[in-house]
Coordinates of C-alpha atoms and ligand atoms in Angstrom, one line a residue:
Chain O
M1 CA 46.6 -17.8 -3.7
T2 CA 47.0 -15.5 -6.8
L3 CA 43.8 -17.3 -8.8
L4 CA 41.6 -16.3 -5.6
L5 CA 42.6 -13.2 -5.3
Q6 CA 41.7 -12.4 -8.7
Q7 CA 39.0 -13.8 -8.5
L8 CA 37.7 -12.0 -4.9
L9 CA 38.9 -8.6 -7.0
N10 CA 36.7 -9.4 -9.8
G11 CA 33.7 -10.8 -8.3
F12 CA 33.7 -7.9 -5.9
S13 CA 33.7 -5.6 -8.8
L14 CA 30.6 -7.9 -11.0
G15 CA 28.4 -7.8 -7.4
A16 CA 29.3 -3.3 -7.2
I17 CA 26.6 -3.6 -10.5
Y18 CA 24.8 -6.4 -9.0
A19 CA 23.7 -4.4 -6.0
L20 CA 23.5 -1.2 -7.9
I21 CA 20.6 -2.2 -9.8
A22 CA 19.2 -4.7 -7.0
L23 CA 19.4 -1.8 -5.0
G24 CA 16.2 -0.3 -8.1
Y25 CA 13.6 -3.5 -7.3
T26 CA 13.9 -3.4 -3.9
M27 CA 13.7 0.2 -3.0
V28 CA 10.4 0.3 -5.3
Y29 CA 9.2 -3.2 -4.0
G30 CA 9.7 -2.0 -0.3
T31 CA 7.2 1.2 -0.9
L32 CA 4.4 -0.1 -3.8
Q33 CA 5.3 -4.2 -3.2
L34 CA 5.4 -4.2 -6.8
I35 CA 8.6 -6.1 -9.1
N36 CA 9.3 -3.4 -11.3
F37 CA 10.3 -5.8 -14.3
A38 CA 10.8 -2.6 -16.7
H39 CA 13.8 -1.6 -14.3
G40 CA 15.9 -4.1 -16.3
E41 CA 15.3 -2.0 -18.9
V42 CA 15.7 1.5 -17.5
Y43 CA 19.7 0.2 -16.6
M44 CA 20.0 -0.7 -20.5
M45 CA 17.9 2.6 -21.8
G46 CA 20.9 4.4 -19.9
A47 CA 23.5 2.8 -21.8
F48 CA 22.4 3.3 -25.3
A49 CA 21.8 7.3 -23.6
A50 CA 25.2 7.2 -22.3
L51 CA 26.4 6.5 -25.9
Y52 CA 24.5 9.0 -27.2
L53 CA 25.5 11.9 -25.3
A54 CA 29.3 10.4 -25.3
K55 CA 29.0 10.8 -29.2
V56 CA 27.4 14.3 -29.1
S57 CA 29.6 15.6 -26.2
G58 CA 33.0 14.0 -27.8
V59 CA 33.7 12.4 -25.0
A60 CA 33.8 9.1 -27.3
D61 CA 36.6 10.5 -28.7
N62 CA 38.5 12.5 -26.7
P63 CA 38.3 10.9 -22.8
T64 CA 38.7 12.6 -20.2
I65 CA 37.7 12.1 -16.0
P66 CA 35.9 15.1 -16.4
G67 CA 34.1 14.3 -19.4
A68 CA 33.3 10.4 -18.0
I69 CA 31.3 12.3 -15.0
V70 CA 29.2 14.5 -17.9
V71 CA 28.4 11.5 -19.5
M72 CA 27.7 9.5 -16.7
L73 CA 25.7 12.0 -15.3
G74 CA 23.7 12.7 -17.5
A75 CA 23.1 8.8 -18.0
M76 CA 21.3 9.1 -14.4
A77 CA 19.7 11.7 -15.0
F78 CA 17.7 10.7 -18.1
C79 CA 17.4 7.4 -16.5
A80 CA 15.5 9.4 -13.5
V81 CA 12.9 10.7 -15.8
L82 CA 11.8 7.6 -17.6
G83 CA 11.2 6.3 -14.3
M84 CA 9.2 8.9 -13.2
T85 CA 7.6 8.7 -16.3
I86 CA 6.7 4.5 -16.2
E87 CA 5.9 5.5 -12.7
R88 CA 3.6 8.2 -14.0
V89 CA 2.0 6.8 -17.1
A90 CA 2.0 2.8 -16.6
Y91 CA 2.1 2.0 -12.5
R92 CA -0.5 5.1 -10.8
P93 CA -3.2 4.9 -12.8
L94 CA -2.9 1.2 -11.7
R95 CA -2.7 1.6 -7.9
N96 CA -5.8 0.1 -6.9
S97 CA -6.1 -2.7 -8.7
S98 CA -4.7 -6.2 -7.6
R99 CA -0.6 -6.6 -7.9
L100 CA -1.5 -8.9 -10.3
N101 CA -2.6 -6.5 -12.7
M102 CA 0.3 -4.4 -11.6
L103 CA 3.0 -7.2 -12.4
I104 CA 1.8 -8.0 -15.5
T105 CA 2.2 -4.3 -16.6
A106 CA 5.5 -4.2 -15.7
I107 CA 6.2 -7.3 -17.7
G108 CA 4.5 -5.5 -20.8
V109 CA 6.5 -2.2 -20.4
S110 CA 9.7 -4.2 -20.2
L111 CA 9.2 -6.1 -23.0
L112 CA 7.8 -2.7 -24.5
L113 CA 11.2 -1.0 -24.1
Q114 CA 13.7 -4.4 -24.8
N115 CA 11.4 -3.6 -28.3
L116 CA 11.7 -0.4 -28.6
G117 CA 15.3 -1.0 -28.1
L118 CA 16.1 -3.9 -30.5
L119 CA 13.8 -0.9 -33.1
M120 CA 15.7 1.8 -32.3
F121 CA 19.7 0.7 -32.3
G122 CA 19.5 -2.3 -33.7
A123 CA 21.4 -5.2 -32.5
L124 CA 24.4 -4.6 -30.5
Q125 CA 26.5 -1.4 -30.2
D126 CA 30.2 -0.5 -29.4
F127 CA 30.8 1.4 -26.7
P128 CA 33.8 3.9 -26.3
S129 CA 36.3 4.1 -23.1
L130 CA 35.1 7.4 -21.7
L131 CA 38.2 7.4 -19.6
P132 CA 42.1 6.6 -20.0
E133 CA 42.0 2.9 -18.9
A134 CA 45.1 1.6 -17.6
R135 CA 46.2 -2.0 -15.9
W136 CA 48.8 -3.2 -13.2
T137 CA 49.7 -5.9 -12.2
V138 CA 49.7 -6.1 -8.1
S139 CA 52.2 -9.2 -7.2
G140 CA 50.2 -11.1 -9.8
V141 CA 46.8 -9.8 -9.3
M142 CA 45.5 -7.6 -12.7
V143 CA 44.1 -4.9 -11.5
R144 CA 42.1 -3.2 -14.0
S145 CA 41.5 1.0 -13.7
N146 CA 37.9 -0.2 -14.6
D147 CA 37.8 -2.4 -11.6
L148 CA 38.8 1.3 -9.4
V149 CA 36.2 3.1 -11.2
I150 CA 34.0 0.7 -10.3
F151 CA 34.8 0.6 -6.8
G152 CA 35.1 4.5 -6.2
V153 CA 31.2 5.0 -8.2
T154 CA 29.8 2.2 -6.2
A155 CA 31.0 3.2 -3.1
T156 CA 30.3 6.7 -3.5
L157 CA 26.9 6.3 -4.2
M158 CA 26.2 3.3 -1.9
V159 CA 27.3 6.3 1.0
V160 CA 24.5 9.0 -0.5
L161 CA 21.8 6.4 -1.0
T162 CA 22.3 5.9 3.0
W163 CA 22.3 9.1 4.2
I164 CA 19.4 9.7 2.2
V165 CA 17.7 6.7 3.2
E166 CA 18.9 7.5 6.6
R167 CA 19.3 10.9 7.7
T168 CA 17.0 12.6 5.8
Q169 CA 13.2 13.4 6.0
L170 CA 12.5 11.5 2.7
G171 CA 14.3 8.3 3.7
R172 CA 12.2 7.9 6.8
A173 CA 9.1 9.2 4.9
M174 CA 10.2 6.0 2.9
R175 CA 10.0 3.8 5.1
A176 CA 7.4 5.7 6.6
V177 CA 5.5 5.1 3.3
S178 CA 7.2 0.9 3.3
H179 CA 6.0 0.0 6.6
S180 CA 1.4 2.2 6.3
R181 CA 0.4 4.6 3.3
D182 CA -2.3 5.5 5.7
A183 CA -0.4 6.3 8.9
A184 CA 2.1 7.9 6.3
A185 CA -0.9 9.6 5.4
L186 CA -1.9 11.1 8.3
M187 CA 1.8 12.6 8.9
G188 CA 0.7 14.5 5.9
I189 CA 3.0 13.1 3.7
P190 CA 2.4 12.6 -0.4
A191 CA 2.5 8.6 -0.7
D192 CA 2.7 9.5 -4.2
R193 CA 5.1 12.2 -4.6
I194 CA 6.9 9.5 -2.3
V195 CA 6.5 6.6 -4.4
V196 CA 8.0 9.3 -7.3
A197 CA 11.4 10.0 -6.0
T198 CA 11.7 6.1 -4.8
F199 CA 11.7 5.4 -9.0
A200 CA 13.8 8.1 -9.5
I201 CA 16.6 7.2 -7.1
G202 CA 16.4 3.4 -8.1
S203 CA 16.4 4.6 -12.2
V204 CA 19.2 6.9 -10.5
L205 CA 21.5 4.2 -9.5
A206 CA 20.7 1.9 -12.9
G207 CA 22.0 4.3 -15.5
A208 CA 25.2 4.6 -13.1
A209 CA 25.6 1.0 -13.2
A210 CA 24.4 0.6 -17.1
V211 CA 27.9 3.4 -18.3
L212 CA 29.5 1.1 -15.8
V213 CA 28.8 -2.0 -17.6
A214 CA 29.8 0.0 -21.0
M215 CA 32.6 1.3 -20.2
D216 CA 34.1 -2.4 -19.2
K217 CA 32.4 -4.4 -21.1
H218 CA 32.8 -2.0 -24.1
T219 CA 29.6 -3.3 -25.7
I220 CA 25.8 -2.9 -24.9
R221 CA 22.7 -4.1 -26.3
P222 CA 19.4 -4.1 -25.8
D223 CA 18.6 -6.8 -24.4
M224 CA 21.3 -6.0 -22.0
G225 CA 18.4 -5.4 -19.2
M226 CA 16.8 -8.6 -20.0
T227 CA 19.9 -11.0 -18.9
F228 CA 21.7 -8.3 -16.2
G229 CA 18.5 -7.0 -14.3
L230 CA 16.7 -10.4 -13.9
K231 CA 20.6 -11.5 -12.1
A232 CA 19.6 -8.1 -10.2
F233 CA 16.9 -9.1 -9.4
V234 CA 18.1 -12.2 -7.9
A235 CA 20.4 -10.5 -5.8
A236 CA 17.9 -8.3 -4.4
V237 CA 15.6 -11.4 -3.2
L238 CA 18.9 -13.6 -2.0
G239 CA 19.4 -10.2 0.4
G240 CA 15.8 -10.5 1.1
I241 CA 12.8 -7.4 -1.3
G242 CA 12.2 -4.6 -0.1
S243 CA 15.7 -4.6 2.5
V244 CA 18.4 -2.0 1.4
P245 CA 21.2 -3.3 2.9
G246 CA 20.0 -6.7 1.4
A247 CA 20.3 -5.4 -2.0
V248 CA 23.9 -5.0 -1.6
A249 CA 24.6 -8.3 0.2
G250 CA 22.5 -10.1 -2.1
G251 CA 24.6 -8.1 -4.7
L252 CA 28.4 -9.3 -4.0
L253 CA 26.9 -12.3 -3.1
L254 CA 26.0 -13.3 -6.5
G255 CA 28.9 -11.7 -8.6
L256 CA 31.1 -14.0 -5.5
A257 CA 29.6 -17.0 -6.4
E258 CA 30.1 -16.5 -9.9
T259 CA 33.6 -15.4 -10.5
L260 CA 34.3 -18.4 -8.2
V261 CA 31.9 -20.9 -9.5
S262 CA 33.6 -19.9 -13.8
G263 CA 37.5 -19.9 -11.6
Y264 CA 37.0 -23.2 -9.9
V265 CA 34.5 -25.0 -11.1
S266 CA 34.0 -24.1 -15.1
S267 CA 32.1 -21.1 -16.4
T268 CA 29.3 -23.0 -18.7
F269 CA 28.2 -23.0 -14.8
R270 CA 28.4 -19.5 -14.1
D271 CA 24.8 -18.1 -15.6
A272 CA 23.3 -21.6 -13.1
I273 CA 24.5 -20.5 -10.1
A274 CA 22.3 -17.5 -10.1
F275 CA 19.3 -19.9 -9.9
L276 CA 20.4 -22.1 -8.1
L277 CA 21.6 -19.6 -5.1
L278 CA 17.6 -18.1 -5.9
I279 CA 16.4 -21.5 -5.3
L280 CA 18.1 -22.9 -2.5
I281 CA 17.1 -19.1 -1.1
L282 CA 13.7 -19.6 -1.7
L283 CA 13.8 -23.1 -0.1
Y284 CA 15.4 -22.6 3.3
K285 CA 15.0 -19.0 4.5
P286 CA 12.4 -17.5 1.4
S287 CA 12.5 -14.0 3.3
G288 CA 16.3 -13.4 2.2
L289 CA 19.2 -13.2 3.6
F290 CA 18.2 -10.0 5.6
G291 CA 14.3 -10.0 4.9
K292 CA 12.1 -9.6 7.7
H293 CA 9.2 -11.7 6.4
V294 CA 8.0 -13.7 3.7
P295 CA 6.8 -11.5 0.6
E296 CA 3.1 -12.7 -0.4
K297 CA 2.5 -14.8 -2.6
V298 CA 1.7 -12.5 -6.0
Chain U
M1 CA -3.0 26.9 16.9
S2 CA -7.2 26.5 17.8
A3 CA -10.0 25.7 15.8
T4 CA -13.6 25.0 15.7
L5 CA -14.7 21.1 13.7
A6 CA -17.8 20.9 12.5
V7 CA -19.4 17.1 10.6
R8 CA -22.1 17.7 8.5
G9 CA -24.6 15.0 7.4
L10 CA -21.7 12.6 7.0
S11 CA -22.3 9.5 5.2
V12 CA -20.2 7.1 5.3
F13 CA -19.7 3.2 3.4
Y14 CA -18.3 0.5 3.5
G15 CA -19.2 -1.6 -0.1
Q16 CA -23.4 -1.9 0.9
M17 CA -22.9 -1.5 4.1
Q18 CA -23.4 1.4 4.8
A19 CA -21.5 2.8 8.3
L20 CA -22.5 6.7 9.2
H21 CA -25.7 7.9 8.8
G22 CA -25.8 11.2 8.4
V23 CA -24.1 12.2 11.0
D24 CA -23.9 15.6 12.5
I25 CA -21.0 16.8 15.2
D26 CA -19.4 20.2 16.7
V27 CA -16.0 20.2 18.2
P28 CA -16.1 24.0 19.5
K29 CA -12.7 25.8 19.9
G30 CA -9.9 24.8 22.5
Q31 CA -12.3 22.5 23.9
I32 CA -12.3 18.8 24.2
T33 CA -15.3 16.6 22.8
A34 CA -15.7 13.1 23.5
L35 CA -17.0 10.8 21.0
L36 CA -18.3 7.6 22.8
G37 CA -19.6 4.6 21.6
A38 CA -20.4 0.7 21.9
N39 CA -17.8 -1.4 19.4
G40 CA -18.2 -1.0 15.5
A41 CA -20.4 1.7 16.4
G42 CA -18.6 3.4 13.6
K43 CA -16.1 5.8 15.8
T44 CA -12.7 5.1 13.8
T45 CA -14.9 5.2 10.6
L46 CA -15.8 8.8 11.1
L47 CA -12.8 10.0 12.6
R48 CA -10.4 8.4 9.2
T49 CA -13.3 9.9 7.0
I50 CA -12.2 13.7 8.6
S51 CA -9.0 13.0 8.3
G52 CA -9.9 12.6 4.7
L53 CA -8.7 8.2 4.3
N54 CA -12.4 7.4 3.8
T55 CA -14.6 8.9 1.2
P56 CA -17.1 9.9 2.5
R57 CA -21.0 10.1 0.2
S58 CA -22.4 12.9 1.2
G59 CA -22.0 15.7 3.7
S60 CA -19.1 18.1 5.0
V61 CA -16.3 18.2 6.9
R62 CA -15.2 22.2 7.7
I63 CA -12.3 23.5 10.3
D64 CA -13.6 27.2 10.4
E65 CA -14.2 27.9 7.1
T66 CA -12.1 25.8 5.3
E67 CA -13.9 22.7 3.5
L68 CA -11.9 18.9 4.0
V69 CA -14.1 16.5 2.4
G70 CA -12.3 16.1 -0.9
K71 CA -8.8 16.4 -0.2
P72 CA -6.5 14.0 0.3
A73 CA -5.3 13.0 3.6
H74 CA -2.0 14.5 3.1
E75 CA -3.2 17.8 2.6
V76 CA -5.7 17.7 5.9
V77 CA -2.8 17.6 7.9
S78 CA -1.8 20.7 6.5
A79 CA -5.4 22.3 6.9
G80 CA -4.6 21.6 10.8
I81 CA -6.1 18.7 11.9
S82 CA -3.5 15.6 13.2
Q83 CA -4.7 12.3 14.2
S84 CA -3.5 9.7 16.2
P85 CA -5.0 6.5 14.9
E86 CA -6.7 3.5 16.5
G87 CA -3.6 1.0 16.8
R88 CA -1.6 3.7 17.9
Q89 CA 0.3 2.6 13.7
V90 CA 3.6 4.4 15.0
F91 CA 6.2 3.0 12.7
P92 CA 8.2 -0.2 14.3
N93 CA 11.4 0.3 12.2
L94 CA 12.1 4.4 12.7
T95 CA 12.8 5.0 16.2
V96 CA 11.1 6.9 18.7
R97 CA 13.2 10.2 17.1
E98 CA 12.6 9.6 13.5
N99 CA 8.8 8.7 14.5
L100 CA 8.6 12.9 16.2
Q101 CA 10.2 14.1 13.3
L102 CA 8.3 12.6 10.5
G103 CA 5.0 13.7 12.3
A104 CA 6.7 17.1 11.8
W105 CA 6.6 16.7 8.3
I106 CA 4.8 19.5 6.6
R107 CA 6.5 22.4 8.7
K108 CA 10.0 24.0 7.6
D109 CA 10.6 25.7 10.9
K110 CA 13.5 24.3 11.9
D111 CA 13.6 25.7 15.6
G112 CA 10.8 25.6 15.9
V113 CA 10.5 22.0 14.9
R114 CA 13.1 21.0 18.4
A115 CA 11.3 22.8 20.4
D116 CA 8.6 20.9 19.4
M117 CA 10.1 18.2 20.2
D118 CA 11.6 19.3 23.7
R119 CA 8.1 19.7 23.9
V120 CA 6.3 16.2 24.2
V121 CA 9.6 14.6 25.5
G122 CA 8.8 17.3 28.3
L123 CA 5.4 15.2 28.2
W124 CA 7.1 12.0 28.2
P125 CA 10.1 11.8 29.7
R126 CA 10.5 8.4 29.0
L127 CA 10.4 8.9 25.1
G128 CA 13.1 10.9 26.4
E129 CA 15.1 8.6 27.2
R130 CA 14.1 6.2 23.9
L131 CA 14.8 8.6 21.7
A132 CA 17.6 6.4 19.4
Q133 CA 15.6 3.3 20.2
R134 CA 12.9 2.0 18.1
A135 CA 9.5 2.4 18.4
G136 CA 8.6 -1.1 17.4
T137 CA 10.4 -2.3 20.9
L138 CA 8.3 0.2 22.7
S139 CA 5.4 -1.1 25.4
G140 CA 2.0 0.1 24.8
G141 CA 1.7 2.9 26.7
E142 CA 4.7 4.4 25.7
Q143 CA 3.3 2.9 21.8
Q144 CA 0.3 5.1 22.4
M145 CA 2.6 8.0 24.0
L146 CA 4.6 8.6 21.2
A147 CA 1.8 8.2 18.6
I148 CA 0.2 11.1 20.3
G149 CA 3.2 12.8 20.6
R150 CA 4.3 12.5 16.9
A151 CA 0.0 14.0 16.9
M152 CA 1.1 16.8 18.0
M153 CA 4.2 17.5 16.3
S154 CA 2.6 18.8 12.9
R155 CA 1.2 21.9 15.0
P156 CA -2.2 20.8 14.7
R157 CA -4.9 23.2 15.8
I158 CA -7.1 20.0 16.0
L159 CA -6.1 16.9 18.4
L160 CA -7.9 14.0 16.9
L161 CA -7.2 11.2 19.4
D162 CA -8.7 7.1 18.4
E163 CA -9.3 5.3 21.9
P164 CA -6.0 5.8 23.7
S165 CA -6.6 3.8 26.5
L166 CA -7.0 0.5 24.3
G167 CA -5.1 -2.4 26.0
L168 CA -3.2 0.4 28.7
A169 CA -2.8 -0.4 32.4
P170 CA -5.0 1.5 34.3
V171 CA -2.2 3.5 36.1
I172 CA -1.3 4.6 32.5
V173 CA -4.0 5.4 31.1
A174 CA -4.5 8.2 33.8
G175 CA -0.6 10.3 33.2
I176 CA -2.0 9.9 29.4
F177 CA -5.6 11.3 29.7
E178 CA -3.7 14.2 32.3
T179 CA -1.4 15.3 29.3
I180 CA -4.0 15.3 27.1
Q181 CA -6.0 17.5 29.1
A182 CA -2.7 19.7 29.7
V183 CA -2.6 19.4 26.2
N184 CA -5.8 21.1 25.6
Q185 CA -5.1 23.6 28.1
E186 CA -2.1 24.6 26.8
G187 CA -5.2 25.5 23.6
T188 CA -5.3 22.5 21.4
T189 CA -8.9 21.3 20.4
V190 CA -9.6 17.7 21.1
L191 CA -11.4 15.3 19.5
L192 CA -11.5 12.0 21.6
V193 CA -13.0 8.7 20.4
E194 CA -13.0 6.7 23.9
Q195 CA -14.7 3.4 24.8
N196 CA -13.8 4.1 28.2
A197 CA -16.5 6.6 29.1
H198 CA -16.1 7.3 32.3
L199 CA -12.1 9.0 32.5
A200 CA -12.8 11.0 28.6
L201 CA -16.3 12.2 30.4
K202 CA -14.0 13.6 33.2
I203 CA -12.0 15.2 30.8
A204 CA -14.4 16.6 28.2
H205 CA -16.1 18.9 27.6
W206 CA -18.9 18.2 25.3
G207 CA -19.9 14.3 24.7
Y208 CA -21.4 12.8 22.1
V209 CA -22.9 8.9 22.2
L210 CA -22.5 7.6 18.5
E211 CA -25.0 4.2 18.2
T212 CA -24.6 2.0 14.9
G213 CA -23.7 5.0 13.0
A214 CA -26.1 7.7 14.4
I215 CA -25.5 10.8 16.6
Q216 CA -27.9 9.2 19.3
K217 CA -27.1 11.8 22.3
R218 CA -25.7 15.3 22.1
A219 CA -25.3 16.6 25.4
P220 CA -22.2 18.7 28.4
A221 CA -20.2 16.0 29.4
A222 CA -20.9 16.5 33.1
E223 CA -24.5 16.0 31.9
L224 CA -23.4 12.5 30.4
L225 CA -21.7 11.5 33.2
D226 CA -25.3 11.9 35.5
D227 CA -27.3 10.3 32.7
D228 CA -29.1 6.8 33.8
A229 CA -29.1 5.4 30.2
I230 CA -25.4 6.7 29.0
R231 CA -24.2 4.8 33.1
A232 CA -26.5 1.8 32.3
A233 CA -24.7 1.3 28.9
Y234 CA -20.8 2.5 29.1
L235 CA -20.3 3.2 32.8
G236 CA -20.3 0.4 33.7
G237 CA -24.1 0.8 36.1
Ligands
ATP1 N1 -12.2 -1.8 5.7 C1 -13.8 -1.7 5.9 N2 -14.6 -2.1 5.0 C2 -15.3 -3.3 5.6 N3 -16.0 -3.2 6.5 C3 -15.5 -1.4 7.7 C4 -14.3 -1.5 7.3 N4 -13.9 -0.4 8.9 C5 -15.2 -0.9 9.2 N5 -16.1 -1.3 8.9 C6 -17.6 -1.9 9.2 O1 -17.6 -0.6 10.1 C7 -18.1 -0.4 11.1 C8 -17.7 1.1 12.1 O2 -16.7 0.3 12.0 P1 -15.1 1.2 13.2 O3 -14.1 0.8 13.0 O4 -15.7 2.7 12.2 O5 -16.6 1.4 14.6 P2 -16.0 1.5 15.1 O6 -16.6 2.6 16.7 O7 -14.5 2.4 15.7 O8 -15.2 -0.4 16.2 P3 -14.6 -0.2 18.0 O9 -14.9 0.4 19.0 O10 -14.4 -1.5 17.7 O11 -13.2 0.3 17.7 C9 -18.1 -1.7 11.8 O12 -19.5 -2.7 11.6 C10 -17.2 -2.3 10.9 O13 -17.2 -3.8 10.8
MG2 MG1 -12.6 2.3 16.1

């Protein structure tokens, strides 16, 4: 029982992070039908931006709550700018070319950023505590302050995101553009600006996820976007790419599956489970848990 | 609230295929102009080009003195032209209220938007009863009402309507045409594309006949209603 509770706690914590990153994949897919493979690298760059900020601002030497908030907001802003730049420089010129061209470009941008990261930051770097850390044992289950931070930040961001998507003109326009660019244009909605906003929001969430992971693991590396980003992408597909609630559900499902498998079966299968789930969902419900239509083949 | 639309020498191509051949049309301020034509004549192409969704190879589209050719579609709305497109194109996953709110995208006057939403609901109480319902679940007639209502939410000076009668029962169509006439009488200029020539000409002031991408005839609507050739071609004899 204790083991189960522990695994569930760990699983939700991991799944929350997957969900944050998966949202970026799914939102961009929704408006542009593009799998933005560079999204994982935006997440990676966010972690290094946070490291730099923490060092420069002195938060690394003197962890406090306001300090951590400043670093997180800074990394989120950095990611927003990076995501919007990628859209402007790499994707927008291809707006009228084939989806295969866009996809190849996305992979290219991803590799470019990853190698840039390797060049600039080397293989691996330590990440300091941004907050005083603590852990408690509650009836046998170890609860870490970092878990609480992850839940708190993720829940807050989800509420804000839901509010934007469901209650604001921007959110309505995002949903309209994802249905039909032409019909949206007839409302006076500038689709390009909506696409930029989508990249910005997705990247902001990736920036937050990056800081949460870095705080938790205390190491960051230029290939973290590849490994973690790929899992988050799987989560988005599990939930149904293009669906916002689907990304959240897919993230949590994947996080839980991974921790339960490593807890009860073997941690060797931990990484395999993501791809096993992916294969299963593609076989039996290709549109994903919350997806409405089968995504076209690219 | 009103303006004059002038289309001059408009030529539009799809690849090698020319869909419009130097089309001239005047849509006088405050009136309803009907554009008739068979399937594939180029009616939708004309409306899409006016709205900036298609780019003409040559020609001009002016609202009062402002040239619209070259403007992206979303700016044409700000210039005062709004369209209820062919096939309605409501946003199926958004609610009726959200569809209407998006129709008001270019506006910042919240009170005015709310007043206009009340006006649309006043015209079509059936939409009012379904404000929280997803547009995709509406009947065809209700979707058409929503498409027109949504187009009115930007307070257009000129309203373009592409086959509002398409696929609807006669009694629904009659209601929709009455409303189009009412909206026009409140001051909005209308360009109405229709295959249902009889109904369109009855509420219109002017009529044009488009055939394979070229204007064949322009006359006061009443005159077209009495025209033998038009009767034979579009009014079922
Ligand atoms: N996207 C497109 N690509 C290629 N050809 C097109 C395209 N859209 C329309 N056409 C062609 O242009 C011509 C005019 O089409 P358009 O849709 O404007 O006619 P329409 O008068 O609106 O017809 P309908 O009454 O059936 O709606 C047709 O021959 C049509 O096949
Ligand atoms: Mg048509």
